[in-house]
Coordinates of C-alpha atoms and ligand atoms in Angstrom, one line a residue:
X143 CA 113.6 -52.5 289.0
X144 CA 116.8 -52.4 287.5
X145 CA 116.1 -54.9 285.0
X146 CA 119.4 -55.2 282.5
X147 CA 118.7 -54.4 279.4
X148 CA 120.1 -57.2 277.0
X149 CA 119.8 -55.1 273.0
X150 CA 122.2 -52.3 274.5
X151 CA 123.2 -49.2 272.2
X152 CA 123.5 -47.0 275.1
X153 CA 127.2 -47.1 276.5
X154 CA 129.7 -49.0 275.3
X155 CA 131.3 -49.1 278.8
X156 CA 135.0 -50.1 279.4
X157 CA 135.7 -50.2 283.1
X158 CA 138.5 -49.7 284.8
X159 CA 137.8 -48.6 288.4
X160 CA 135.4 -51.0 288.9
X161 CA 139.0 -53.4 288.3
X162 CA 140.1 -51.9 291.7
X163 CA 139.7 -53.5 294.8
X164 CA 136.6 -53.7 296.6
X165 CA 137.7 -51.5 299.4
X166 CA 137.8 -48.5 296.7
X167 CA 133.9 -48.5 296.7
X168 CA 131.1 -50.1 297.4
X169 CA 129.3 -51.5 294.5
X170 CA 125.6 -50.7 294.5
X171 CA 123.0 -49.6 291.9
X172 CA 120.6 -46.4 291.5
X173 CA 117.5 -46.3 293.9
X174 CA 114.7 -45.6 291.1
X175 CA 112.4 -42.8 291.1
X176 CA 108.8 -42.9 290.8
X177 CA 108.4 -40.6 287.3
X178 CA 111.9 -39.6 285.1
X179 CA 111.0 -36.7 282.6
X180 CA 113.5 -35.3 281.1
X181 CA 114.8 -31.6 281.0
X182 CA 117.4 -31.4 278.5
X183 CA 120.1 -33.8 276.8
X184 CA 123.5 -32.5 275.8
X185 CA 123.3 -33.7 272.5
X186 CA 126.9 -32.1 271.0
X187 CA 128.4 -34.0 274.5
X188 CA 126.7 -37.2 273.8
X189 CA 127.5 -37.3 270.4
X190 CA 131.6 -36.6 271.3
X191 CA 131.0 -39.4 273.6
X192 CA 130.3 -41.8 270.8
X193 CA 126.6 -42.4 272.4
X194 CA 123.5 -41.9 270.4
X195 CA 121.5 -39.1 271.4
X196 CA 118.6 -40.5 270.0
X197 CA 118.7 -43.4 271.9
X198 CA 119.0 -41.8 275.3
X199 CA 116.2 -39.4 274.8
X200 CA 114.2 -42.3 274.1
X201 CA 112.0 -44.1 276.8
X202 CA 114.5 -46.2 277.9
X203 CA 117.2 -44.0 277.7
X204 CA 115.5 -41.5 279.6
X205 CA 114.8 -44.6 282.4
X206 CA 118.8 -45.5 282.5
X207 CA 119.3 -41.5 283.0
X208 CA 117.1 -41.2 286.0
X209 CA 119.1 -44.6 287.7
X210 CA 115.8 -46.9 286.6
X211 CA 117.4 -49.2 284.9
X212 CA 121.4 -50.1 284.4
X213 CA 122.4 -50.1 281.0
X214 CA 124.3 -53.8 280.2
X215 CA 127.8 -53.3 280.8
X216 CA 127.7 -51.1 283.8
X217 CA 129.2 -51.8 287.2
X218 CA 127.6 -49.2 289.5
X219 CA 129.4 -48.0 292.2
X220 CA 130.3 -45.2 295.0
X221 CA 133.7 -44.5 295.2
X222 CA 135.1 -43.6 298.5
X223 CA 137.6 -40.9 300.0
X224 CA 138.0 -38.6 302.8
X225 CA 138.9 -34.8 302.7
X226 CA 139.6 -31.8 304.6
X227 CA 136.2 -29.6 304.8
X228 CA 136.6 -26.0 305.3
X229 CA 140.3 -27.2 306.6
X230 CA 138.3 -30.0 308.8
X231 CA 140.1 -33.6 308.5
X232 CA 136.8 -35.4 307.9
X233 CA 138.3 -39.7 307.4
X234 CA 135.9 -40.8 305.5
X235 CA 133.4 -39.4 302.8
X236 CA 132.8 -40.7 299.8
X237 CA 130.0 -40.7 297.1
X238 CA 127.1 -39.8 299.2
X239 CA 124.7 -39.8 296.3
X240 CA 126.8 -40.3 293.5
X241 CA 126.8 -43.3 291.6
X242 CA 129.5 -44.3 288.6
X243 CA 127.8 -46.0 286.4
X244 CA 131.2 -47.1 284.2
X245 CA 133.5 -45.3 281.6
X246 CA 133.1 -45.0 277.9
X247 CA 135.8 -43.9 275.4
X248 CA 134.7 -40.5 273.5
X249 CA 136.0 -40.0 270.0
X250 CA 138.7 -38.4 270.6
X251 CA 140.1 -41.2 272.3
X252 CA 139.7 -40.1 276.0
X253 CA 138.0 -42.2 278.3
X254 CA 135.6 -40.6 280.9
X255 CA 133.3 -41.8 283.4
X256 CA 129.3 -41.5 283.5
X257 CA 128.2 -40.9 286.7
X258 CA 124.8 -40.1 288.3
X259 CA 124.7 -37.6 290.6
X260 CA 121.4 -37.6 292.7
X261 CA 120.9 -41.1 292.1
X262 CA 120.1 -42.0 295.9
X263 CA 121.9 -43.3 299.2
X264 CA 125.3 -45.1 299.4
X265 CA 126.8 -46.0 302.6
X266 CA 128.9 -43.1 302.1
X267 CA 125.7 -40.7 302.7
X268 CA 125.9 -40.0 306.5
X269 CA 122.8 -38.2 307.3
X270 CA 121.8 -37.3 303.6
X271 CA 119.0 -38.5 301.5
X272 CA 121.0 -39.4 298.7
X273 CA 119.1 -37.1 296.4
X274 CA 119.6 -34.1 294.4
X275 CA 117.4 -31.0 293.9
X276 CA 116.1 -29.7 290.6
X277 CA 117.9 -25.8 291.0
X278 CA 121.2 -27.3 291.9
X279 CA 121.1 -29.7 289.0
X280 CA 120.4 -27.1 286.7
X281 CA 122.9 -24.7 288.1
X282 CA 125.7 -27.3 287.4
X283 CA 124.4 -28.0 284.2
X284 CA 124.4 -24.5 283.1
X285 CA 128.0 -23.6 284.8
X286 CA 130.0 -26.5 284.2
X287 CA 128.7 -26.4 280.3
X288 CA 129.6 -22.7 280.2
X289 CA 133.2 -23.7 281.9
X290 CA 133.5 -25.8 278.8
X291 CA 132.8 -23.5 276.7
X292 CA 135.1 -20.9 278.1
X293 CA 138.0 -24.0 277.5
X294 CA 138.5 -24.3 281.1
X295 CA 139.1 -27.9 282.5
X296 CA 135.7 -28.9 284.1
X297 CA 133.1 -32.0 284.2
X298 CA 130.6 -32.0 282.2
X299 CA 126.3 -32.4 281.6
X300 CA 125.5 -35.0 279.7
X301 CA 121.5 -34.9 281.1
X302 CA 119.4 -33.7 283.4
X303 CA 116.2 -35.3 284.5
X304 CA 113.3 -35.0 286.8
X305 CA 112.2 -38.1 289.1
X306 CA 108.5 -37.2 290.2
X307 CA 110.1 -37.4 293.9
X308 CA 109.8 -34.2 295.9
X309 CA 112.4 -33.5 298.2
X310 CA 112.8 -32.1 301.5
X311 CA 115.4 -29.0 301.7
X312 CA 114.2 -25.4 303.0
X313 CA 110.8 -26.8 301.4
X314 CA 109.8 -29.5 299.1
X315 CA 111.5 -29.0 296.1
X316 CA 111.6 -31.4 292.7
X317 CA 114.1 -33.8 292.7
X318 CA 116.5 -34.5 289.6
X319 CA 119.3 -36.7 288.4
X320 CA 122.7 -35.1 286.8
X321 CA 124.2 -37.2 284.4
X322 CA 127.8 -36.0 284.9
X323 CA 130.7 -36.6 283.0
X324 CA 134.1 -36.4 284.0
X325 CA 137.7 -37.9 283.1
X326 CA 138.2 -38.6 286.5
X327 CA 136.2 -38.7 290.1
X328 CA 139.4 -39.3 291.9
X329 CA 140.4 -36.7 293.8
X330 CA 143.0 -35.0 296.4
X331 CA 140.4 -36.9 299.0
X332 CA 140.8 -40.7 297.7
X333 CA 144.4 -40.4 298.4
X334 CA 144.1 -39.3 301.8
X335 CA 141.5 -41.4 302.5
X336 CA 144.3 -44.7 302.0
X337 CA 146.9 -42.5 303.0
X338 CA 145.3 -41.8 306.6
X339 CA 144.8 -45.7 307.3
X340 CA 148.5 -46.2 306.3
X341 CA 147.3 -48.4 303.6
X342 CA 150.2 -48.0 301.1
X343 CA 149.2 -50.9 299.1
X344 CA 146.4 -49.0 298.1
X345 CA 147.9 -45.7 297.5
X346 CA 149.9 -47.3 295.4
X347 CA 147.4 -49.2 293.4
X348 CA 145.4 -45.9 293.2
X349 CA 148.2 -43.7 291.7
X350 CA 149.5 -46.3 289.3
X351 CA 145.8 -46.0 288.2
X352 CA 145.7 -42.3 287.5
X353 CA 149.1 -42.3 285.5
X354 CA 148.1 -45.4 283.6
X355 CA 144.9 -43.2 282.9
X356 CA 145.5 -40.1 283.1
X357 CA 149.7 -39.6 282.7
X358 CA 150.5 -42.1 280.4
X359 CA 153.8 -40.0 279.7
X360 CA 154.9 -40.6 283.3
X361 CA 154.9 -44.0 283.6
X362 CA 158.3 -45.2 282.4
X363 CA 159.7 -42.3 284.1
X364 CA 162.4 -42.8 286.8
X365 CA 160.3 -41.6 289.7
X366 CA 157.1 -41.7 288.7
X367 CA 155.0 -41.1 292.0
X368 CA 157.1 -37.3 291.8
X369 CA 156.2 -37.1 288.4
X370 CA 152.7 -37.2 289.4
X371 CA 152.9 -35.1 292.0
X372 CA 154.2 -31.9 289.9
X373 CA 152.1 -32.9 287.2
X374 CA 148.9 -32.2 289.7
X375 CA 151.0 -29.3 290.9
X376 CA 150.7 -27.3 287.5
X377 CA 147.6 -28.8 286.0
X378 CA 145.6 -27.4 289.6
X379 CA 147.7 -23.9 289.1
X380 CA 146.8 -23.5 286.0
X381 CA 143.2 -23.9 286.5
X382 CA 143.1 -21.6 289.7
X383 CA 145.0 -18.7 287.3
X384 CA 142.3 -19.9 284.8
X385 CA 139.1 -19.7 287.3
X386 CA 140.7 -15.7 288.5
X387 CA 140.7 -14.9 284.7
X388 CA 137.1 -15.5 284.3
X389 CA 136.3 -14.4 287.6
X390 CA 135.3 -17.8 289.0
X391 CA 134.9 -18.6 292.8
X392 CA 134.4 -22.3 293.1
X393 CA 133.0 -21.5 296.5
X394 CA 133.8 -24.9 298.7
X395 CA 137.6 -25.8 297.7
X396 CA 137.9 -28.8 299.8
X397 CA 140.3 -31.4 299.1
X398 CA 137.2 -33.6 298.1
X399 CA 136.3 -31.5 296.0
X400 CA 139.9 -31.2 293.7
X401 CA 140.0 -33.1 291.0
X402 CA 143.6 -35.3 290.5
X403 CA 143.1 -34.5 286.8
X404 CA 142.9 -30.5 287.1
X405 CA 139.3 -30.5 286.1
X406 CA 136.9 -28.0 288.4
X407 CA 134.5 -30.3 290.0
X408 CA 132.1 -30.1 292.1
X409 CA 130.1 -27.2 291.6
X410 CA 127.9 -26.7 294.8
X411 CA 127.5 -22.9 295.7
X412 CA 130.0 -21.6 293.0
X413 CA 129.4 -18.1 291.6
X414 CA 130.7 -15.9 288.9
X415 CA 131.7 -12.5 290.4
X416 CA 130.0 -9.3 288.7
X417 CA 131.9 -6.4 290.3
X418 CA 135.3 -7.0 291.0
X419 CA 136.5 -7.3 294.5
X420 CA 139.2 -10.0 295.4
X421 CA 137.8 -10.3 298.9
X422 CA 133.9 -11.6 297.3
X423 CA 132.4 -14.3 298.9
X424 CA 128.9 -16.1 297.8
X425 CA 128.5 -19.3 299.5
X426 CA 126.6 -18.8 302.3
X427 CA 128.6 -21.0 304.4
X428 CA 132.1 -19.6 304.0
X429 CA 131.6 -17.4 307.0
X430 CA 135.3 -16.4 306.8
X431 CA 136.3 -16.1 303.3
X432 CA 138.2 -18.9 303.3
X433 CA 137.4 -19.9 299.5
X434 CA 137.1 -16.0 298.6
X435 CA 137.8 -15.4 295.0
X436 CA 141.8 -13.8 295.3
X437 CA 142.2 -16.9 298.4
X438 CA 141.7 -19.2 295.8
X439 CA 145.4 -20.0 294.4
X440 CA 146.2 -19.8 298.7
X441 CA 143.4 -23.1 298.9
X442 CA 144.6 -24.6 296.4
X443 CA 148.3 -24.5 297.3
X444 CA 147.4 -26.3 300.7
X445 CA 145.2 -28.5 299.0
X446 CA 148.0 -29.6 297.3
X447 CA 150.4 -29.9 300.3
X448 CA 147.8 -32.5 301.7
X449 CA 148.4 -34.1 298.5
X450 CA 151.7 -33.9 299.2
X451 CA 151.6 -35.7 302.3
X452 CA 149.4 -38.2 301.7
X453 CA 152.0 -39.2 298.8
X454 CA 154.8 -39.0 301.0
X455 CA 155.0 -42.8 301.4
X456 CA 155.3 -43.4 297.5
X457 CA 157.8 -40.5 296.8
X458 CA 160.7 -42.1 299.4
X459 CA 161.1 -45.4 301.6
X460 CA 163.6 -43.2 303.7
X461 CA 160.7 -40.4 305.1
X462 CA 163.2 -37.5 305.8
X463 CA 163.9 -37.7 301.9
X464 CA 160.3 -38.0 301.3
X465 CA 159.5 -34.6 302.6
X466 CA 162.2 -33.4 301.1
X467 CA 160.9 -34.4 297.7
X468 CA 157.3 -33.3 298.5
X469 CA 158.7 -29.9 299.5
X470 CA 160.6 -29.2 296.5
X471 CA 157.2 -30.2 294.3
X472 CA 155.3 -28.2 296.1
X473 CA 157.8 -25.6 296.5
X474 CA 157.3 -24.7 293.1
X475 CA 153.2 -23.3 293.2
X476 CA 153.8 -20.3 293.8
X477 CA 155.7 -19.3 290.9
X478 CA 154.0 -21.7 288.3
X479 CA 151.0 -19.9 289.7
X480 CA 151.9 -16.8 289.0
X481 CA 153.4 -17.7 285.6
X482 CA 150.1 -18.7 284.6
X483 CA 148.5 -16.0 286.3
X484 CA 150.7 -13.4 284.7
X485 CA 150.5 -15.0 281.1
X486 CA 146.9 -15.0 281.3
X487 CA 146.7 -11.3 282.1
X488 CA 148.6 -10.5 279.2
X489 CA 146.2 -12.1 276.9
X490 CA 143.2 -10.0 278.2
X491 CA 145.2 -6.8 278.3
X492 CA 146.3 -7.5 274.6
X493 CA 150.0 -7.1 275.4
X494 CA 152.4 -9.0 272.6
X495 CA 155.7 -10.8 274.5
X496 CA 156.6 -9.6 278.0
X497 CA 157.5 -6.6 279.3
X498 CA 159.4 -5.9 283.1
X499 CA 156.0 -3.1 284.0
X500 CA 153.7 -5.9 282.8
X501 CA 152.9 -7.2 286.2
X502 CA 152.4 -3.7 287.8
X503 CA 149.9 -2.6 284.7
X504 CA 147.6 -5.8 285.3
X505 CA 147.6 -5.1 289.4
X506 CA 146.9 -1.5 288.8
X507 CA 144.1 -2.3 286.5
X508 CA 142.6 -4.4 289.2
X509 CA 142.8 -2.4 292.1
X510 CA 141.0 0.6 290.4
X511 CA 138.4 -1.6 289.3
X512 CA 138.0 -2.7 293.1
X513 CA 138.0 1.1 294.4
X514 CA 135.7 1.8 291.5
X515 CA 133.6 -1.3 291.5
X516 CA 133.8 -1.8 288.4
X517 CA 132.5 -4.9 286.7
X518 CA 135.1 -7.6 286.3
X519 CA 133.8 -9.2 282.7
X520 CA 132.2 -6.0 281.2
X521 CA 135.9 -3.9 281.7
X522 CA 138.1 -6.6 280.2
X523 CA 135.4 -6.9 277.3
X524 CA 134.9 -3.0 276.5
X525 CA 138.9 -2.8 277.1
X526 CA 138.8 -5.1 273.7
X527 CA 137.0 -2.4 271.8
X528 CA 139.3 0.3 272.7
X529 CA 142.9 -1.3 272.2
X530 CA 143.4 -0.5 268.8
X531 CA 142.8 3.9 269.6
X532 CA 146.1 4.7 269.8
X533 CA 146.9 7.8 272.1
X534 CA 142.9 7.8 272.2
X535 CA 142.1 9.5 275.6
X536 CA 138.4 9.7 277.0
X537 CA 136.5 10.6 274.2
X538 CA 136.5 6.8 272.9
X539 CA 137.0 5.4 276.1
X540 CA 132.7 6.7 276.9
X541 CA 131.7 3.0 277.3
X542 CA 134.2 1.8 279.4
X543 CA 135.3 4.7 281.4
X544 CA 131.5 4.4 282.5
X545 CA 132.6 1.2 284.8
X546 CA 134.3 3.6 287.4
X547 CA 132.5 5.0 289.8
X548 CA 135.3 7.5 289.2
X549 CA 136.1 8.0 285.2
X550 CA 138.8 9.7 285.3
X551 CA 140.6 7.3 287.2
X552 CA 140.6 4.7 284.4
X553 CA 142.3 7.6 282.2
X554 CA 145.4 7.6 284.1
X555 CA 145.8 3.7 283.5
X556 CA 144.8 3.8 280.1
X557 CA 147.6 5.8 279.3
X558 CA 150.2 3.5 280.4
X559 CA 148.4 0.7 279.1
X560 CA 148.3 2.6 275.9
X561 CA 152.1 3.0 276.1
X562 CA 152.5 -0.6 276.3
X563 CA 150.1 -1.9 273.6
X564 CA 152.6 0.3 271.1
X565 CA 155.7 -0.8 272.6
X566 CA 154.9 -3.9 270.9
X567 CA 153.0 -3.1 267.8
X568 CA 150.5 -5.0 265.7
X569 CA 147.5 -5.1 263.4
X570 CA 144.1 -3.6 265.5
X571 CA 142.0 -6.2 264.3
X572 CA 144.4 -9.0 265.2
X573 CA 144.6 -7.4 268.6
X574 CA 141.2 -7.3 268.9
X575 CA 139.9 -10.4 268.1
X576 CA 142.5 -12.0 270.2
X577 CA 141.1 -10.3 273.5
X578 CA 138.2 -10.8 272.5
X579 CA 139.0 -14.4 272.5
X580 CA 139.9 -14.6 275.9
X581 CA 137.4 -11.8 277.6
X582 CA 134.2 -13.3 277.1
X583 CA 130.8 -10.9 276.8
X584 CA 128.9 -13.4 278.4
X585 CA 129.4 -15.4 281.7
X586 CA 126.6 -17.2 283.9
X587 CA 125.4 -14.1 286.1
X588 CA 124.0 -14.9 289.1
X589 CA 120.8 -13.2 289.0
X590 CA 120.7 -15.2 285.3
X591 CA 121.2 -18.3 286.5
X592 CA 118.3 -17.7 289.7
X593 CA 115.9 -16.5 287.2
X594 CA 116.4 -19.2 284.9
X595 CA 116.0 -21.9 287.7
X596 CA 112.9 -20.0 289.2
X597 CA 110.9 -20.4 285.8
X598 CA 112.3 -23.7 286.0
X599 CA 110.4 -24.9 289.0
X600 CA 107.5 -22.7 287.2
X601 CA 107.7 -25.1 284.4
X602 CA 109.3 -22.8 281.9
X603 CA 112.6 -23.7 280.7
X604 CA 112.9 -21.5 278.2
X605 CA 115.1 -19.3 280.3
X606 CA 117.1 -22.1 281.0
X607 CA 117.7 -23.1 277.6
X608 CA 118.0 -19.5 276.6
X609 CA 120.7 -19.2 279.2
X610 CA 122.6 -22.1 277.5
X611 CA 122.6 -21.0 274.1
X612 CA 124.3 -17.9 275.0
X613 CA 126.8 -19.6 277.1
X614 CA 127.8 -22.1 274.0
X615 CA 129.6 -18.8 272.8
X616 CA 130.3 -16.9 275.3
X617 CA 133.0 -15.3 273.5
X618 CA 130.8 -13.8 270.5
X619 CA 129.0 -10.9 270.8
X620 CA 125.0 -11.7 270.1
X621 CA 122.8 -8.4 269.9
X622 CA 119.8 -10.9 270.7
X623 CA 121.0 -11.7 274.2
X624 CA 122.5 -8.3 274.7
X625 CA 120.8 -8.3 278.2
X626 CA 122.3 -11.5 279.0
X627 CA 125.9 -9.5 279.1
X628 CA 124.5 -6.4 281.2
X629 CA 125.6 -6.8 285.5
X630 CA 122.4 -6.9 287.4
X631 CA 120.9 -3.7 288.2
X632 CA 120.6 -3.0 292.1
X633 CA 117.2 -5.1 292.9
X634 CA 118.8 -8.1 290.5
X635 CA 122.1 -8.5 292.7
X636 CA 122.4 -11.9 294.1
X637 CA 125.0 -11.8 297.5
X638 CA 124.6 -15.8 298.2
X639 CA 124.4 -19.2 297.0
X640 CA 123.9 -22.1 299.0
X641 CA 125.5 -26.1 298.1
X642 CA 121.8 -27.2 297.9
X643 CA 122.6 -30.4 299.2
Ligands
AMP101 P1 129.6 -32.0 298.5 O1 129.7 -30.8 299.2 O2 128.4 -32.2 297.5 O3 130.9 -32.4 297.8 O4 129.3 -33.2 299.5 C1 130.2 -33.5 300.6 C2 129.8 -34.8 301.2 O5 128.5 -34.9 301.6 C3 130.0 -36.0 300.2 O6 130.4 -37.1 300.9 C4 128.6 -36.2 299.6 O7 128.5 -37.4 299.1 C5 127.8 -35.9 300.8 N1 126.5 -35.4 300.5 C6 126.1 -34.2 300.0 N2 124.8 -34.1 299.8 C7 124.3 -35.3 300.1 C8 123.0 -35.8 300.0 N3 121.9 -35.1 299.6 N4 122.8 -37.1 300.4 C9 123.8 -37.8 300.8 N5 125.1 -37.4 300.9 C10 125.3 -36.2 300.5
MG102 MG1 132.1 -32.9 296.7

């Protein structure tokens, strides 16, 4: 049982956490599983990563992916942190069934870790089993790689594997191992977790590692610790502004669960919204909304405060200036939110430069679509086909008009918004192909992703890997999937997801 392998063309791992004191983790390898098979390799990820795809689908690659054996170079371990859950101070977390294996170097020069996530108990996993499920595997797999694909900030799936275990959740279900990829697991949580013991050594050592790693630019600057503080600041507003673009609710926006990199991470019961509504809530836990899709960039702002005060002893020795200095970071959210919010909008509206009304015409927009329940993704894509009908009025607009429970109210907006697009003139095709590039046709429906799990633990994963092909390009329109872009119809509509864990 995890027997080294010496010949080694797996990972050419480069470590640097494991460099990190010991009190950053406990070191500890993958329990193995009775009978790995596996479900599907990211082959265009592997290959980015510099790995062999060939050589991980084989026998003994499919044995490192399921945590049987540890590949030579790796020094497993479960990184520890703490977090606020669902606003609860909860000291000490950590990887509860998570194990990094080590980093590798992709070819474009990032490094990134390779960690298993499933791949059994830690001393961080409380009352869990350490184990992950086959449905929540492949709903990460399939989200996360459609994230990518979108060009939003996210880990990755580089694998996903059965382990002949069956697990105990509502019933026995299949267990499975995700091989997840990510430029950091460090998140909002790790620094708590030091800064709550007042260990400041460690908070120090711990940030000096994420700007080495991840902000080389700010490390000769004057007051580095504040540079990494903003720089979290706007990478995290950015990605909310991105997530409300795409209509994305992460579902359980913890401070264990935000990324110090401005990657999404975690992705437990996330959902895609179909009709708009900034109040929607899937998780089935979020009793009160808290992570609701339009509370999102709200979550995130205190998420970030925490950050701020766990940081406070490395931004001044003299505290009352420390706040200070984490105020004025933090301070500025709001409006880098909104920036990128704003500029965002503007893209799927079509709108050249910026315009003083552009703010109201975005709003307006969304609030009919809420009265009318009108699908998010499906209005901002059929809005693509009709920017170029200048003074058009409903007889073009058939299509999307159709969205509103009441039609005619979209006619009113689409009049101003008309009046806008030729304030600031240019070609239709241009104008159209770059909405298009930013409204995709297809996202990861709900009742998609269910159906392709439930075939899944059927045994057919065609619907799985169908599901995936779409979502490589979810920006292109493909006639063959055209079902893939359609909302659910009434007896398809999925109201909750659950974190499977
Ligand atoms: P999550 O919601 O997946 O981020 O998990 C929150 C915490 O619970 C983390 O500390 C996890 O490591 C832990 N956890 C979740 N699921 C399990 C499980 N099946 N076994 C052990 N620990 C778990
Ligand atoms: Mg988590």
């Amino acid at each position: 049982m995890n027997a080294p392998l010496r010949a080694d063309p797996f990972f050419p791992f480069d470590n640097t956490f494991a460099r990190l004191p010991e009190r950053f983790f406990a070191r500890l390898p993958p329990t193995s599983v009775p009978a790995p098979r596996l479900i599907r390799l990211n082959h265009s990820l592997v290959r980015q990563l510099g790995l062999d795809p060939d050589a991980l689908a084989s026998q003994e690659g499919l044995e490192i992916l399921a945590g049987n054996r540890l590949p030579v170079g790796a020094e497993p371990l479960a990184m520890v942190y703490a977090g606020h859950q669902f606003g609860s101070w909860v000291p000490q977390l950590g990887d509860g069934r998570a194990i990094l294996l080590g980093e590798v170097i992709g070819r474009n020069s990032v490094r990134y870790d390779i960690q298993l996530k499933g791949a059994g108990r830690t001393p961080f996993s409380r009352m869990g089993d350490g184990r992950a499920v086959l449905g929540p595997v492949l709903r990460e797999y399939v989200v996360s790689e459609a994230m990518a694909a979108f060009g939003i900030p996210t880990t990755r799936a580089a694998a996903a594997v059965t382990t002949g275990e069956q697990i105990m959740r509502e019933r026995l279900l299949p267990g499975a191992v995700l091989t997840r990829v990510a430029q950091s697991h460090v998140r909002v949580g790790t620094f708590q977790f030091f800064a709550a013991r007042g260990d400041v050594e460690a908070l120090r050592i711990l940030a000096d590692h994420v700007i080495a790693r991840h902000y080389p630019a700010i490390a000769d600057t004057e007051r580095p610790y504040r540079a990494l503080y903003d720089a979290v600041i706007a990478r995290q507003a950015d990605l909310v502004a991105r997530w409300l673009h795409i209509g994305f609710i992460h579902g359980v926006m913890n401070t264990d669960n935000m990324s110090i990199v401005g990657e999404t991470i975690d992705y437990g019961p996330c959902a895609f919204m179909d009709t708009y509504h900034p109040e929607t809530v899937y998780s089935s836990i979020d009793h009160m909304g808290r992570y609701a899709y339009g509370n999102q960039p709200r979550i995130a702002h205190w998420n970030l405060s925490c950050l701020g005060q766990a940081l406070l002893p490395l931004l001044d020795k003299d505290g009352e200036a420390a706040v200070r200095e984490a105020q004025e970071a933090i301070g500025l959210f709001p409006s880098l939110f909104d920036d990128a919010w704003l500029r965002g909008l503007r893209h799927k509206l079509g709108f050249l430069g910026e315009q003083e009304g552009d703010l109201a015409l975005a709003q307006g927009l969304l609030n009919l679509m809420a009265e009318n329940h009108a699908d998010f993704t499906l209005t901002f894509r059929r809005l693509c086909d009709v920017a170029g009908a200048a003074g058009a009025g409903p007889e073009v607009d058939g299509p999307i008009r159709s969205l509103f429970d009441n039609p005619a109210n979209f006619d009113g907006w689409a009049a101003g918004w008309r009046r806008r697009l030729s304030a600031k003139p240019r070609g239709e095709e241009e104008r159209r192909a770059a909405m298009r590039a930013v409204n995709p046709a297809f996202i990861p429906r709900n009742h998609l992703v269910e159906e392709a799990i439930n075939a899944a633990l059927d045994g057919d994963l065609n619907p799985f890997d169908n599901l995936l092909a779409v979502l490589t390009a979810p920006y292109e329109d493909q006639p063959a999937f055209a079902r893939y872009a359609d909302p659910p119809r009434q007896d398809q509509v999925v109201r909750q997801t659950f974190c499977g864990t």
